mmCIF file of C-alpha atoms in Angstrom:
data_model
loop_
_atom_site.group_PDB
_atom_site.id
_atom_site.type_symbol
_atom_site.label_atom_id
_atom_site.label_comp_id
_atom_site.label_asym_id
_atom_site.label_seq_id
_atom_site.Cartn_x
_atom_site.Cartn_y
_atom_site.Cartn_z
ATOM 1 C CA PRO Z 1 26.351 27.097 -76.403
ATOM 2 C CA ALA Z 2 29.343 24.927 -77.138
ATOM 3 C CA GLU Z 3 28.781 21.209 -76.884
ATOM 4 C CA PRO Z 4 31.079 19.213 -74.623
ATOM 5 C CA PRO Z 5 33.485 16.879 -76.443
ATOM 6 C CA PRO Z 6 32.141 13.355 -76.920
ATOM 7 C CA ALA Z 7 33.097 10.945 -74.180
ATOM 8 C CA GLU Z 8 35.862 8.571 -75.110
ATOM 9 C CA THR Z 9 34.427 5.136 -75.853
ATOM 10 C CA PRO Z 10 35.991 2.141 -74.087
ATOM 11 C CA CYS Z 11 37.378 0.699 -77.332
ATOM 12 C CA GLN Z 12 39.471 3.855 -77.795
ATOM 13 C CA THR Z 13 41.213 3.633 -74.425
ATOM 14 C CA PRO Z 14 44.983 3.906 -74.967
ATOM 15 C CA GLY Z 15 46.810 0.703 -74.089
ATOM 16 C CA GLN Z 16 43.636 -1.402 -73.858
ATOM 17 C CA GLN Z 17 44.622 -3.588 -76.814
ATOM 18 C CA GLU Z 18 48.067 -4.229 -75.326
ATOM 19 C CA GLN Z 19 46.517 -5.091 -71.956
ATOM 20 C CA HIS Z 20 44.131 -7.560 -73.610
ATOM 21 C CA LEU Z 21 47.013 -9.207 -75.500
ATOM 22 C CA HIS Z 22 49.019 -9.502 -72.287
ATOM 23 C CA LEU Z 23 46.070 -11.122 -70.474
ATOM 24 C CA MET Z 24 45.485 -13.559 -73.356
ATOM 25 C CA MET Z 25 49.160 -14.541 -73.359
ATOM 26 C CA GLN Z 26 48.871 -15.467 -69.682
ATOM 27 C CA LEU Z 27 46.422 -18.222 -70.684
ATOM 28 C CA LEU Z 28 49.034 -19.922 -72.887
ATOM 29 C CA ARG Z 29 51.799 -22.363 -72.081
ATOM 30 C CA PRO Z 30 55.300 -20.794 -71.868
ATOM 31 C CA GLN Z 31 56.345 -22.368 -75.193
ATOM 32 C CA ASP Z 32 53.270 -21.068 -77.092
ATOM 33 C CA ALA Z 33 53.081 -17.873 -79.106
ATOM 34 C CA ILE Z 34 50.179 -15.923 -80.566
ATOM 35 C CA ARG Z 35 50.633 -15.857 -84.339
ATOM 36 C CA LEU Z 36 47.483 -13.845 -85.048
ATOM 37 C CA ALA Z 37 44.842 -12.153 -82.878
ATOM 38 C CA VAL Z 38 41.604 -10.745 -84.287
ATOM 39 C CA ARG Z 39 38.921 -8.909 -82.345
ATOM 40 C CA LEU Z 40 35.490 -10.273 -83.220
ATOM 41 C CA GLU Z 41 32.049 -8.740 -83.124
ATOM 42 C CA SER Z 42 30.033 -9.977 -80.177
ATOM 43 C CA ALA Z 43 26.312 -10.642 -79.928
ATOM 44 C CA ARG Z 44 26.453 -9.106 -76.448
ATOM 45 C CA PRO Z 45 27.198 -5.375 -76.564
ATOM 46 C CA ARG Z 46 29.739 -5.193 -73.712
ATOM 47 C CA ARG Z 47 31.541 -8.501 -74.241
ATOM 48 C CA VAL Z 48 34.914 -8.439 -75.988
ATOM 49 C CA ARG Z 49 35.800 -11.540 -78.017
ATOM 50 C CA SER Z 50 38.992 -12.418 -79.831
ATOM 51 C CA LEU Z 51 40.095 -15.251 -82.077
ATOM 52 C CA LEU Z 52 43.722 -16.338 -81.674
ATOM 53 C CA VAL Z 53 45.946 -18.506 -83.837
ATOM 54 C CA VAL Z 54 48.440 -20.117 -81.451
ATOM 55 C CA ARG Z 55 51.474 -22.294 -82.149
ATOM 56 C CA PRO Z 56 54.519 -23.376 -80.127
ATOM 57 C CA GLU Z 57 57.700 -21.442 -80.946
ATOM 58 C CA GLU Z 58 59.798 -24.589 -81.343
ATOM 59 C CA ALA Z 59 60.846 -25.678 -84.834
ATOM 60 C CA GLY Z 60 58.605 -28.230 -86.542
ATOM 61 C CA ALA Z 61 55.603 -27.510 -84.316
ATOM 62 C CA GLU Z 62 53.269 -26.487 -87.151
ATOM 63 C CA ALA Z 63 51.199 -29.613 -86.446
ATOM 64 C CA GLU Z 64 50.294 -28.194 -83.024
ATOM 65 C CA THR Z 65 48.548 -25.047 -84.288
ATOM 66 C CA ALA Z 66 45.201 -24.232 -82.650
ATOM 67 C CA LEU Z 67 42.444 -21.629 -82.801
ATOM 68 C CA LEU Z 68 41.497 -20.190 -79.410
ATOM 69 C CA GLY Z 69 38.494 -18.064 -78.566
ATOM 70 C CA ALA Z 70 39.209 -15.583 -75.752
ATOM 71 C CA ASP Z 71 36.406 -13.728 -73.963
ATOM 72 C CA PHE Z 72 36.461 -10.614 -71.775
ATOM 73 C CA ALA Z 73 33.330 -9.722 -69.791
ATOM 74 C CA HIS Z 74 33.792 -6.030 -70.712
ATOM 75 C CA GLU Z 75 36.417 -3.605 -72.054
ATOM 76 C CA GLY Z 76 38.127 -2.974 -68.723
ATOM 77 C CA ALA Z 77 38.143 -6.601 -67.533
ATOM 78 C CA THR Z 78 41.300 -7.718 -65.746
ATOM 79 C CA HIS Z 79 41.054 -11.372 -66.801
ATOM 80 C CA CYS Z 80 39.832 -13.389 -69.751
ATOM 81 C CA THR Z 81 38.534 -16.892 -70.291
ATOM 82 C CA LEU Z 82 38.838 -19.420 -73.097
ATOM 83 C CA GLY Z 83 35.541 -20.007 -74.832
ATOM 84 C CA MET Z 84 36.828 -22.256 -77.606
ATOM 85 C CA VAL Z 85 39.814 -24.473 -78.374
ATOM 86 C CA LEU Z 86 40.032 -25.942 -81.865
ATOM 87 C CA PRO Z 87 43.154 -27.863 -82.941
ATOM 88 C CA LEU Z 88 44.037 -27.396 -86.611
ATOM 89 C CA TRP Z 89 44.958 -30.579 -88.410
ATOM 90 C CA SER Z 90 46.138 -30.872 -92.007
ATOM 91 C CA ASP Z 91 42.614 -31.682 -93.196
ATOM 92 C CA THR Z 92 40.770 -29.072 -91.070
ATOM 93 C CA GLN Z 93 38.520 -26.592 -92.847
ATOM 94 C CA VAL Z 94 37.406 -23.503 -90.943
ATOM 95 C CA PHE Z 95 34.549 -21.333 -92.167
ATOM 96 C CA LEU Z 96 33.800 -18.044 -90.419
ATOM 97 C CA ASP Z 97 30.296 -16.807 -91.067
ATOM 98 C CA GLY Z 98 29.115 -13.231 -90.753
ATOM 99 C CA ASP Z 99 29.422 -9.836 -92.365
ATOM 100 C CA GLY Z 100 32.688 -8.871 -90.629
#
């Protein structure tokens, strides 16, 4: 007998990444912009975590760059929370540990 096609996993849902980016942008001030967003591995299987590099769009605002940690309770969550805010100064060193 033919096997049914594998069920689509939540991370493959079309438009999910765009929805997550839109929800993360709602956490920011109007003058801020996401320069980089990276999805991270999570210790909890259903939780979705992202690391954002955020900076105001105005000229000369490089000194206001920050790393933000955004958390979603699950793939289809309709809101996210900030789990980390780390301002980046000229002498800041950031080390990310892990195999990813």
